[in-house]
Short mmCIF file of C-alpha atoms in Angstrom, two decimals:
data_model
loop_
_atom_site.label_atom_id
_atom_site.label_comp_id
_atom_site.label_asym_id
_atom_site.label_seq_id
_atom_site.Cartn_x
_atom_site.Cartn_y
_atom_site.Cartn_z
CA UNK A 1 18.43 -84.23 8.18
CA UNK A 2 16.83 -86.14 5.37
CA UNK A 3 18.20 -85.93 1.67
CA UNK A 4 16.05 -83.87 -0.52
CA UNK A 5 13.79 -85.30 -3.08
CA UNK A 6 14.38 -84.20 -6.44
CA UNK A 7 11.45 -82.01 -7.43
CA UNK A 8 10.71 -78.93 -9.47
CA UNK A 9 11.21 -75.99 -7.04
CA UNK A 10 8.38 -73.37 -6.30
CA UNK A 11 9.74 -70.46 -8.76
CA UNK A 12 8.72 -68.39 -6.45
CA UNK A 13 10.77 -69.35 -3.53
CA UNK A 14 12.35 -66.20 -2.98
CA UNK A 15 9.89 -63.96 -3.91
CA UNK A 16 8.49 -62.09 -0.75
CA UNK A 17 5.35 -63.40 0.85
CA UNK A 18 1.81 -62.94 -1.19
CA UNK A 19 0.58 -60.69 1.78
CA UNK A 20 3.23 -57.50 0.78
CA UNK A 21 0.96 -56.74 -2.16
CA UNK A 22 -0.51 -53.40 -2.12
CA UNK A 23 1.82 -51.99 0.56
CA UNK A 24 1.68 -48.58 0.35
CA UNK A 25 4.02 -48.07 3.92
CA UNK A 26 7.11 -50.16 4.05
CA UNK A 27 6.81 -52.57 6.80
CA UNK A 28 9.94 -54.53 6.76
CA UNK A 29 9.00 -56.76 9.17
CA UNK A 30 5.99 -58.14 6.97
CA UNK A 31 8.32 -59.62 4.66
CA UNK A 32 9.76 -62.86 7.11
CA UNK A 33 9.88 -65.61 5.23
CA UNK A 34 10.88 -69.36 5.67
CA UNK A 35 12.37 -71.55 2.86
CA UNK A 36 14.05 -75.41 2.46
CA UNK A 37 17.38 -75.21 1.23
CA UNK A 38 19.45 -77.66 0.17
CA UNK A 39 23.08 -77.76 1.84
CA UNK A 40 26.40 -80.19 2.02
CA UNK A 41 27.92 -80.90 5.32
CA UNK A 42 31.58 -80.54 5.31
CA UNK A 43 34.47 -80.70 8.04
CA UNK A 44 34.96 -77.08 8.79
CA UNK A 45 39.50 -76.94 7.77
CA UNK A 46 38.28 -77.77 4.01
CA UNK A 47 35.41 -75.67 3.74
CA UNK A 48 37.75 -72.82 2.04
CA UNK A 49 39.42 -75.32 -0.73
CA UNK A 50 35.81 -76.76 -1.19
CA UNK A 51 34.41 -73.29 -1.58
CA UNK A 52 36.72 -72.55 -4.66
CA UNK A 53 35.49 -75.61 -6.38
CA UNK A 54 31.00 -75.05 -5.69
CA UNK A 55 31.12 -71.43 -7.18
CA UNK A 56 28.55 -72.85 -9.88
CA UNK A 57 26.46 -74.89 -7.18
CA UNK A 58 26.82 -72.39 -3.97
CA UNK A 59 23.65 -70.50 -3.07
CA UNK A 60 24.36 -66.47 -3.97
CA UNK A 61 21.85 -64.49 -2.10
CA UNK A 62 22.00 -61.09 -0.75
CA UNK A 63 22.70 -60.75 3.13
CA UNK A 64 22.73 -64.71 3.31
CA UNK A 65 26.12 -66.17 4.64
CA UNK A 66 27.43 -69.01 2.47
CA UNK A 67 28.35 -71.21 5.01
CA UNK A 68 27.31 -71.77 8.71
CA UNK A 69 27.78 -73.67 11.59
CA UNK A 70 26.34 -77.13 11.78
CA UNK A 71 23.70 -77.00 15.13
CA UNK A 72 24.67 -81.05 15.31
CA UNK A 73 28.63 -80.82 14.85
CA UNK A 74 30.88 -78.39 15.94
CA UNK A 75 33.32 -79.81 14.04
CA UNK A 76 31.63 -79.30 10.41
CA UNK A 77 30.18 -76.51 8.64
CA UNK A 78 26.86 -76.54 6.30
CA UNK A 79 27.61 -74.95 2.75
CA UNK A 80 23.87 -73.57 1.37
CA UNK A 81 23.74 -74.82 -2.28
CA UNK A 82 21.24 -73.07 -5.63
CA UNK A 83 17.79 -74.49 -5.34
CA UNK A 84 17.14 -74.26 -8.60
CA UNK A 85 20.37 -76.15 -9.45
CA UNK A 86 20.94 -78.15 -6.70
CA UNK A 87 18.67 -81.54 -5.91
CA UNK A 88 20.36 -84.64 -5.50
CA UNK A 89 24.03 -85.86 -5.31
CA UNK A 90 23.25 -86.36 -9.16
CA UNK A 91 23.05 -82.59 -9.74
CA UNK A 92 27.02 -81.70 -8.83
CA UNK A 93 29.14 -81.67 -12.14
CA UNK A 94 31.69 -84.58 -12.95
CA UNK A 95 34.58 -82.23 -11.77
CA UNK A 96 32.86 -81.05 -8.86
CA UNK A 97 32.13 -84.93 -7.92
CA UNK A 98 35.84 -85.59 -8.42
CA UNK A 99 36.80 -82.77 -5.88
CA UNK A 100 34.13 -83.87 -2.77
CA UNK A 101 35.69 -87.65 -3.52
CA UNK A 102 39.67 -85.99 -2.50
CA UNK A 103 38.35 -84.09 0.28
CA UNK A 104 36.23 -86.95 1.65
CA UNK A 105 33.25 -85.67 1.25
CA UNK A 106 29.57 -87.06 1.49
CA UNK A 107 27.78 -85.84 -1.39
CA UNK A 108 24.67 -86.43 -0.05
CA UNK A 109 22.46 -83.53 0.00
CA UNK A 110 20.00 -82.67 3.07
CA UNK A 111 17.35 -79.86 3.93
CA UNK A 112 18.02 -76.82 6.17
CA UNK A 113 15.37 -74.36 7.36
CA UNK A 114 16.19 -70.84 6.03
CA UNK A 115 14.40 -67.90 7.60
CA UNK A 116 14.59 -64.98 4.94
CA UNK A 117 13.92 -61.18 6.17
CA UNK A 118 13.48 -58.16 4.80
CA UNK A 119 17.45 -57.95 4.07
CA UNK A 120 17.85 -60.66 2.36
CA UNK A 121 15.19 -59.77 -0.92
CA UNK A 122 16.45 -57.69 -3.73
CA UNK A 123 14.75 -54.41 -4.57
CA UNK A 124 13.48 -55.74 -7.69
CA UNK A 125 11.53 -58.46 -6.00
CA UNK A 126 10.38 -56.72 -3.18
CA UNK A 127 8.59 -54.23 -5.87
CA UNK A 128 7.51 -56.75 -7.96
CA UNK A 129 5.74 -58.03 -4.61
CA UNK A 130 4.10 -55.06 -3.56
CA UNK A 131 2.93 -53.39 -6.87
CA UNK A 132 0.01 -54.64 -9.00
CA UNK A 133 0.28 -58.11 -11.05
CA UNK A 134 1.16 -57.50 -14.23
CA UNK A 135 2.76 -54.01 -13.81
CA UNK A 136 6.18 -52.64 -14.16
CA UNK A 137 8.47 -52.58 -11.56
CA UNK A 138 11.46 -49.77 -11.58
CA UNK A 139 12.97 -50.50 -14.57
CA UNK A 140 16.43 -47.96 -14.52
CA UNK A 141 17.37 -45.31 -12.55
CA UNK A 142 20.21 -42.86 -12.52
CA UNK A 143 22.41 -42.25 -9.65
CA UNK A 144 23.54 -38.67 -8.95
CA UNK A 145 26.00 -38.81 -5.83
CA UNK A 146 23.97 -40.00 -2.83
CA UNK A 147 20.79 -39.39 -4.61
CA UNK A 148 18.88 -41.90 -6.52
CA UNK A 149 16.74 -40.34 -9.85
CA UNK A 150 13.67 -41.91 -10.09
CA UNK A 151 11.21 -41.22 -13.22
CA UNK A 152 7.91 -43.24 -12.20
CA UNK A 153 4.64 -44.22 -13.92
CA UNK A 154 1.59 -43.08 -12.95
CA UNK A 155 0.65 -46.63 -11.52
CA UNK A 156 3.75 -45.96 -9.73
CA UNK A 157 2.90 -43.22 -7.93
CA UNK A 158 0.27 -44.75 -4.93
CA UNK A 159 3.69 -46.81 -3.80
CA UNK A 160 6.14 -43.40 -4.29
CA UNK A 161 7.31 -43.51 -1.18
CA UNK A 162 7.80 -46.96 -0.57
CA UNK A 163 9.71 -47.02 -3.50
CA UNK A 164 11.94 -44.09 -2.58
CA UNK A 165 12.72 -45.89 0.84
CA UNK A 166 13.43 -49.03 -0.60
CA UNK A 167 15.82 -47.30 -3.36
CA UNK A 168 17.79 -46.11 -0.81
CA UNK A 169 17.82 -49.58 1.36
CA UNK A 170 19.47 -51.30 -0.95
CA UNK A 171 21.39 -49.25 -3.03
CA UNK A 172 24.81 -48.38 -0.65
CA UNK A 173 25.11 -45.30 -0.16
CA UNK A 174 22.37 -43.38 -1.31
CA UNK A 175 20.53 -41.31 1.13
CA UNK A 176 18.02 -39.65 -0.92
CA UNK A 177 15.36 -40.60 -3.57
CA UNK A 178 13.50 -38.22 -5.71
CA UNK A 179 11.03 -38.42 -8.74
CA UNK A 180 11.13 -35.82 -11.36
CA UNK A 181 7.44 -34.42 -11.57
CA UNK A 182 7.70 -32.51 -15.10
CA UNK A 183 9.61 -32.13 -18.10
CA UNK A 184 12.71 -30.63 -18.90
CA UNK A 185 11.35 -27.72 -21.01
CA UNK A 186 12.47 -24.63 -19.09
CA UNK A 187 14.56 -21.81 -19.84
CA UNK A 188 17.28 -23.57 -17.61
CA UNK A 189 17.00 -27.20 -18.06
CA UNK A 190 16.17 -28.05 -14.71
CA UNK A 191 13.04 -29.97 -13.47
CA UNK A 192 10.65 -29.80 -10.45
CA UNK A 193 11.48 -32.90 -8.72
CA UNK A 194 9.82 -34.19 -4.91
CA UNK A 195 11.70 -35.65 -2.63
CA UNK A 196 10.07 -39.23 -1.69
CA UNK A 197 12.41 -40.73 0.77
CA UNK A 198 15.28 -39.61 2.69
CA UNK A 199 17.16 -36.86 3.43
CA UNK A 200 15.82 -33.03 1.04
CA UNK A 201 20.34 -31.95 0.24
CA UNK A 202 20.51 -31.94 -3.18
CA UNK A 203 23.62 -30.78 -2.92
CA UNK A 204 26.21 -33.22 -4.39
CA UNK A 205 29.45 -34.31 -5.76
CA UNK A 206 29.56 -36.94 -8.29
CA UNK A 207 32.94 -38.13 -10.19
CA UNK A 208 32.89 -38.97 -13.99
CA UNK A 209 36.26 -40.38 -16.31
CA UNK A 210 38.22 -39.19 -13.79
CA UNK A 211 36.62 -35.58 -12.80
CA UNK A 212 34.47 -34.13 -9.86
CA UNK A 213 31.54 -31.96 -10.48
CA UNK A 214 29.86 -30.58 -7.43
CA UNK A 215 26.52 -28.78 -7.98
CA UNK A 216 22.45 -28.69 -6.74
CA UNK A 217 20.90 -31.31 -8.57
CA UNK A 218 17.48 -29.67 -7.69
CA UNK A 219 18.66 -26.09 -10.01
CA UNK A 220 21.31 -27.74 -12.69
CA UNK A 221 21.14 -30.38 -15.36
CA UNK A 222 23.01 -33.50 -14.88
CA UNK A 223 22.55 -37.05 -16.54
CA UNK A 224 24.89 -39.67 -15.53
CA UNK A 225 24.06 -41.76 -19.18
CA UNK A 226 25.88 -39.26 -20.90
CA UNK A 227 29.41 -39.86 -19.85
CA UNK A 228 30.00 -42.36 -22.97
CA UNK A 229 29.61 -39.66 -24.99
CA UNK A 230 31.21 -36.60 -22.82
CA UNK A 231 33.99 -38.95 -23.08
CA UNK A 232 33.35 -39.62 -27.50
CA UNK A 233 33.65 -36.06 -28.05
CA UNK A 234 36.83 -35.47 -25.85
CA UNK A 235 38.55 -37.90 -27.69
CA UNK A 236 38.07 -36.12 -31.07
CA UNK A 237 39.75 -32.95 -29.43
CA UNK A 238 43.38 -32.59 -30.08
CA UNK A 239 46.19 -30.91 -27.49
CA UNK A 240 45.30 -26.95 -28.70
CA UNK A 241 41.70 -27.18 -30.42
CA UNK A 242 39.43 -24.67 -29.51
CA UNK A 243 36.20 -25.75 -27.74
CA UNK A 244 33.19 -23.46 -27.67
CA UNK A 245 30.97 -25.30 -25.11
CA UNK A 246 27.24 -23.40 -26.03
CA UNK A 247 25.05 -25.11 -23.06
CA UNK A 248 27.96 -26.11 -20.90
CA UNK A 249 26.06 -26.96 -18.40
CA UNK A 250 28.06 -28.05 -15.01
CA UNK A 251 31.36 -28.70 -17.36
CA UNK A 252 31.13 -32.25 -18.71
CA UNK A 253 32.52 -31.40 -21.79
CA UNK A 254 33.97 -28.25 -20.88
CA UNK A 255 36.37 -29.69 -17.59
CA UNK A 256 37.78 -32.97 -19.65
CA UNK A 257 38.99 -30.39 -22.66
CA UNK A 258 40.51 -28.45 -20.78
CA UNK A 259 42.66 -31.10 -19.16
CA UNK A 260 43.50 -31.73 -22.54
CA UNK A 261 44.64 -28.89 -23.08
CA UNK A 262 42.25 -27.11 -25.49
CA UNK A 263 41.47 -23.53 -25.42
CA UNK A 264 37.62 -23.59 -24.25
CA UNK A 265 34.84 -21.80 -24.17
CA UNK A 266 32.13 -22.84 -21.99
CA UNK A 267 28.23 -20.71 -21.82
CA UNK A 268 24.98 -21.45 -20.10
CA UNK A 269 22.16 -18.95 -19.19
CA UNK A 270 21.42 -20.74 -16.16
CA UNK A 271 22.75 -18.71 -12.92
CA UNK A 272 23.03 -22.03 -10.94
CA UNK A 273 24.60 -23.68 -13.58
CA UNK A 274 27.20 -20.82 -14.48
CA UNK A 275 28.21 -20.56 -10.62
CA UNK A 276 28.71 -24.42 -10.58
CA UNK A 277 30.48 -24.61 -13.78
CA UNK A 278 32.84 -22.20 -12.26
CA UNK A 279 33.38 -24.03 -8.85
CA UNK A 280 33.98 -27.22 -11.02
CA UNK A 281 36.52 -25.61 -13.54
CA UNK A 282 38.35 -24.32 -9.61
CA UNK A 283 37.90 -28.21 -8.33
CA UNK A 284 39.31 -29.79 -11.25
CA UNK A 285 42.40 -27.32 -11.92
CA UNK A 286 41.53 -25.65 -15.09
CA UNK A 287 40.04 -22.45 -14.33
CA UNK A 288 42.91 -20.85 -15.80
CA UNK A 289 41.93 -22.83 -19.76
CA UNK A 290 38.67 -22.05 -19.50
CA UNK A 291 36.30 -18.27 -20.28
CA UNK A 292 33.35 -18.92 -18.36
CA UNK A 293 30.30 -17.19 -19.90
CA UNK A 294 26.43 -16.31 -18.74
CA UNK A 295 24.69 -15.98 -21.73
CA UNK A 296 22.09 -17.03 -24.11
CA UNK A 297 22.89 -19.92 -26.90
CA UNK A 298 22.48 -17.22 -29.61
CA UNK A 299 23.79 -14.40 -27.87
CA UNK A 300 26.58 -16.37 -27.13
CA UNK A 301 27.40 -17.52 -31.00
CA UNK A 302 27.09 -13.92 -31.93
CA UNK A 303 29.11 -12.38 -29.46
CA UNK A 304 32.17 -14.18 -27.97
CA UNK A 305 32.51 -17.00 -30.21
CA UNK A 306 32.24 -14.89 -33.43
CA UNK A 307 34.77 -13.38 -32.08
CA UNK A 308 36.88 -15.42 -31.85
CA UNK A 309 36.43 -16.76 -34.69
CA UNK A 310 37.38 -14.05 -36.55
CA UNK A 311 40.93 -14.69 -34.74
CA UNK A 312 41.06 -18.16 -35.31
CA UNK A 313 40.28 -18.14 -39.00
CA UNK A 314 41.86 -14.72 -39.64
CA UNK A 315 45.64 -16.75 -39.08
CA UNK A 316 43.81 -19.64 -40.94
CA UNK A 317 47.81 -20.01 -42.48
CA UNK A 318 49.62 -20.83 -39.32
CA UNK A 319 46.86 -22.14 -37.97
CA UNK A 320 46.64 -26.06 -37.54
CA UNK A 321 44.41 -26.85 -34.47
CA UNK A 322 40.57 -27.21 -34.88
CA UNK A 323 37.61 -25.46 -34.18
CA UNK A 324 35.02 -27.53 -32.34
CA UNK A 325 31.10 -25.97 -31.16
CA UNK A 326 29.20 -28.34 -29.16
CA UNK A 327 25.25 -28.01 -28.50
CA UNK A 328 24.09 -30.18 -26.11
CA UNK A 329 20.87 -29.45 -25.87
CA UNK A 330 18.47 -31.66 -27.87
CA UNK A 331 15.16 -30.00 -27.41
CA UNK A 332 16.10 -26.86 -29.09
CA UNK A 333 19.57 -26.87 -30.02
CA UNK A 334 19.33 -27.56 -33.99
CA UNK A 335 16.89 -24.24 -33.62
CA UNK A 336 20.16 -22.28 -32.73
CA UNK A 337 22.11 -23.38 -35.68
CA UNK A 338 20.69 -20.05 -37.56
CA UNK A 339 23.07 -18.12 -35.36
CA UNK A 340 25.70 -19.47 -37.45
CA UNK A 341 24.34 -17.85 -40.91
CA UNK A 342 26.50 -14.60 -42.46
CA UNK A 343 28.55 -15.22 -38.60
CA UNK A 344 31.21 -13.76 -40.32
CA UNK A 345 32.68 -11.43 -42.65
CA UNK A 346 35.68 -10.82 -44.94
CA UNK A 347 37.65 -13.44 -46.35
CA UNK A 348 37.00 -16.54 -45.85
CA UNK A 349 39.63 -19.30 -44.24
CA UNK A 350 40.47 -22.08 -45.91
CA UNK A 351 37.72 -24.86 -46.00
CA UNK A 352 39.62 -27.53 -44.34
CA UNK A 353 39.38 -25.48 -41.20
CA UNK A 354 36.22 -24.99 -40.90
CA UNK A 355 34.28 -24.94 -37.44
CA UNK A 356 33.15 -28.69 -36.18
CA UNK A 357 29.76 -28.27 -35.01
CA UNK A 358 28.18 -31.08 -32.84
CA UNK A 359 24.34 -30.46 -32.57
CA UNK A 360 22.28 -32.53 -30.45
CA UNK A 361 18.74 -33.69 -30.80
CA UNK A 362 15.30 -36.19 -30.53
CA UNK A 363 13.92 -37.51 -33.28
CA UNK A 364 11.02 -40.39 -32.92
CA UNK A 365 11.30 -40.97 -36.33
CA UNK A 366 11.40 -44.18 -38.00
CA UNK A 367 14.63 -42.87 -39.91
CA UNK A 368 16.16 -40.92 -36.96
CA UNK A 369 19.28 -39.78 -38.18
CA UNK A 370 17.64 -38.63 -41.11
CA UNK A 371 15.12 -36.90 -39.40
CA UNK A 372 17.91 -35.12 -37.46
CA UNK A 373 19.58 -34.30 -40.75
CA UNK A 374 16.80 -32.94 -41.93
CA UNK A 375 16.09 -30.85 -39.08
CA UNK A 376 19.22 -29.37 -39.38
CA UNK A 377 19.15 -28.59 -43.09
CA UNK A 378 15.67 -26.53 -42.61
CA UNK A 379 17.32 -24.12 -40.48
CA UNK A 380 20.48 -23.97 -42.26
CA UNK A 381 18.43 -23.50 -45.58
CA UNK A 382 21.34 -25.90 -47.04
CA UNK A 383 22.18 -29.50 -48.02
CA UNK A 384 24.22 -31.58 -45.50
CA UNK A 385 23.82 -34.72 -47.08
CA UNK A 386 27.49 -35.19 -48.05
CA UNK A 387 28.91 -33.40 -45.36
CA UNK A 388 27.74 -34.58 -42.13
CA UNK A 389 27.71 -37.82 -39.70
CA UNK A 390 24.82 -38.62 -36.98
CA UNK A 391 25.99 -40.52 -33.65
CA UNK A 392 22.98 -42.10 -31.54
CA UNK A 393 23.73 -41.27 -28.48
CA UNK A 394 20.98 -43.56 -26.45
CA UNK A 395 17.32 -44.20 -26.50
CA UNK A 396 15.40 -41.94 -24.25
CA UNK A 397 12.47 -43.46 -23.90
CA UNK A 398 10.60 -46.16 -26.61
CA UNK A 399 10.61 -44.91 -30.32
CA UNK A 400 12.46 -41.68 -28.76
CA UNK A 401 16.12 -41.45 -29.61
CA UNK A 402 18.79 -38.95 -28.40
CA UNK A 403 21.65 -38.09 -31.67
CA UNK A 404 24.17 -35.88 -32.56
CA UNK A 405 24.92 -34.49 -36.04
CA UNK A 406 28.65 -33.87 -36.81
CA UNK A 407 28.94 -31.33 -39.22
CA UNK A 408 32.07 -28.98 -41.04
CA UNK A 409 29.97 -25.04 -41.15
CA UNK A 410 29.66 -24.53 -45.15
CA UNK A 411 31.22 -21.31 -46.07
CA UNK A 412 27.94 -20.31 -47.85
CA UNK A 413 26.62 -20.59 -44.58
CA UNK A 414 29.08 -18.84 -42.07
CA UNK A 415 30.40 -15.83 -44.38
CA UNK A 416 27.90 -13.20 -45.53
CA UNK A 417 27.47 -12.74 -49.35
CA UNK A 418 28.35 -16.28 -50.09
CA UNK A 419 25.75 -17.92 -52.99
CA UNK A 420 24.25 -20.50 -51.36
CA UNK A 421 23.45 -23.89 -53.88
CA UNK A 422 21.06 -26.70 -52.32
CA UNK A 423 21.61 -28.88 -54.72
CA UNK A 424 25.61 -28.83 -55.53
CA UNK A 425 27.69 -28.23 -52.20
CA UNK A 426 31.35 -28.92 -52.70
CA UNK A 427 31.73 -28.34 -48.93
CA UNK A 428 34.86 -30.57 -47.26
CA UNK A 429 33.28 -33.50 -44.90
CA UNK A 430 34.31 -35.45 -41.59
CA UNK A 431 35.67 -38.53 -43.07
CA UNK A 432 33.50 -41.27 -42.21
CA UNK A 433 32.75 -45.05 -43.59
CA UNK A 434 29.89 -46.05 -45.26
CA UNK A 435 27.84 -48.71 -43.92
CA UNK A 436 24.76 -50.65 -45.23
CA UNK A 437 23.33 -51.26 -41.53
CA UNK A 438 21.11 -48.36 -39.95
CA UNK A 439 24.28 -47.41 -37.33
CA UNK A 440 27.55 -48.93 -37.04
CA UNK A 441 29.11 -50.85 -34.40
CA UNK A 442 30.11 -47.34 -32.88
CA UNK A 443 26.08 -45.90 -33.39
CA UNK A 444 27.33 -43.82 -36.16
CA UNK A 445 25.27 -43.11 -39.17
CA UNK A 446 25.57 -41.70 -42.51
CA UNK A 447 23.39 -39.32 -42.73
#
């Protein structure tokens, strides 16, 4: 085998072959393809030492073996080497030089024919191959369990199905693909999704910091990018806080609380979601920590969790846990924030122990957290500015951006016959650091 020439490789030389594009089947077999790669012949009782030291120079492909047998010497073994890194005996490092010389071995480089297959191309490069020039490829997807959520493009959609089918090829695990075919702007936060490849069970079990959640991913809502910040509001509960969970959902927030032992709360008006939460709270052992309700957001706020509020606050004096209300849904949540005005009656507790209410919502505006802030304060009818904090949570899509505003309930707000003052609230606030960037480190920003 001669030694390679040291050239500029084709930067395309493990790209599919030209003819893929436009597939609208998947025909695996259309994507053989043969390629010159540059490997070192070794004797075959130091190829594991020698292996240790090319990590940097070693060719890492998928479904391509590392070493193989030498078709001229049983005795050695051919190591397949980076063609984009690899030319000439002049492209191993000094050290690497200095570990071939103790083992005796021939740096000399030499050619080896490589058929490639169908198995061997990544799933971003097989797409890029087979959709239009100049178009993106899948980008992200989420993984629910063994199903693989897809959100395509509308150039995406002639090559659906071959997208689905190669999700699922090279993605372990997964058996299922689907594409969500509207928005998520129903009474019960689901979405119409079709099924492009695979097996139609959307029944499935996924496991998130440490907890199982079973449910129907075609009739619940479940995102897998929120378990940063499932995880950022367990943290700020405390061993007996109360949690009222107002669009609980499957139990994300509810089912880690409760293990931490808080008192919770948990509501959603969806029927599939309320059965699942209560399998889940069953699964994970806390069924017995958790009240499980069906109801709407604002029935909800004015029913049970005025309630108990009015027990919580009422021994305001012995009292030293916290009150937390979480409102995890950003489409309409900040809406339901009027439930909260004249909630309650009586005396009022003492400031300090105030609800914690953490509203969710979008904002595309330049100044999101603003934007969310001042969302908020037109329902409220009230100043938040020196009493509340807004988290980004994550970017949704471009110039759309997902936050949550952290916020102590002003007693001129929650107790009736309070004078309410836009201009001069004296209201206690989450401690919280001013910074001159637009978030911190953490996404937090002062809002």
């Amino acid at each position: 085998m001669p030694e390679i020439e040291k050239n500029t490789r084709d930067s395309e030389l493990f790209s599919p072959p030209s003819g893929v594009r436009g597939m609208t089947k998947l025909d695996r077999a259309a994507f053989k393809k043969t390629v010159t790669i540059p490997v070192l012949k070794a004797r075959k009782e130091i190829v594991n030492r020698l292996m240790q030291s090319l990590k940097r120079a070693s060719l890492q492909r998928p479904g391509i073996k590392r070493v193989i047998e030498d078709p001229e010497d049983e005795d050695s073994r051919l190591i397949m080497l980076d063609p984009y890194k690899m030319f000439t005996q002049e492209s191993f490092e000094e050290k690497e030089l200095r570990i071939l010389k103790q083992l005796n071995v021939n740096p000399q480089l030499s050619n080896y024919t490589l058929e490639l297959t169908y198995e061997n191309f990544k799933s971003e490069e097989i797409l890029r191959a087979v959709l239009p020039e100049d178009q993106d490829v899948i980008s992200g997807f989420s993984r629910v369990g063994h199903i693989v959520h897809l959100n395509l493009r509308d150039h995406q959609l002639p090559f659906k199905h071959l997208i689905g089918q190669v999700m699922i090829d090279k993605n372990p695990g997964i058996t299922s693909a689907v594409n969500k075919i509207n928005n998520i702007d129903n009474t019960y936060r689901n979405f119409q999704m079709e099924v492009l490849s695979g097996e139609e069970n959307m029944m499935t079990k996924v496991r998130e910091n440490n907890y199982t959640y079973e449910f129907d991913f075609s009739k619940v809502y479940w995102n897998p990018r929120l378990s940063t910040e499932h995880s950022r509001i367990t943290e700020l509960l405390k061993p007996g806080d109360v949690l009222f969970d107002v669009f609980a959902g499957v139990g994300p927030f509810a089912i880690p609380a409760a293990k931490k032992n808080c008192t919770v709360f948990a509501n959603d008006l969806n029927p599939e979601s309320h059965k699942w939460l209560l399998h889940n709270c069953k699964l994970n052992k806390v069924d017995q920590k958790v009240k499980v309700f069906n109801l709407d957001g604002k029935e909800f706020l004015q029913g049970p969790v005025r309630e108990e509020l009015v027990q919580q606050l009422g021994q305001s004096k012995e009292r030293k846990h916290s009150v937390h209300i979480v409102m995890n849904l950003p489409a309409k949540a900040i809406e339901f924030l009027s439930a909260f005005k004249s909630l309650l009656d009586g005396e009022q507790c003492s400031s300090e122990l105030l609800p914690i209410v953490h509203c969710y919502s979008f904002s595309k505006d330049i100044n999101p957290a603003e934007d969310v802030r001042r969302q908020a304060e037109a329902v409220l009818g009230i100043s938040l500015e020196a009493c509340s904090s807004v988290h980004l949570v994550r970017n949704v899509a471009p110039n759309k951006e997902m936050l949550c505003i952290t916020f102590q309930i002003p007693v001129s707000i929650l107790y009736k016959n309070q004078t309410i003052n836009l201009e001069n609230q004296e209201e206690p606030h989450p401690k919280r650091q001013r910074t001159d960037s637009a978030f911190s480190e953490d996404g937090t920003q002062v809002a």
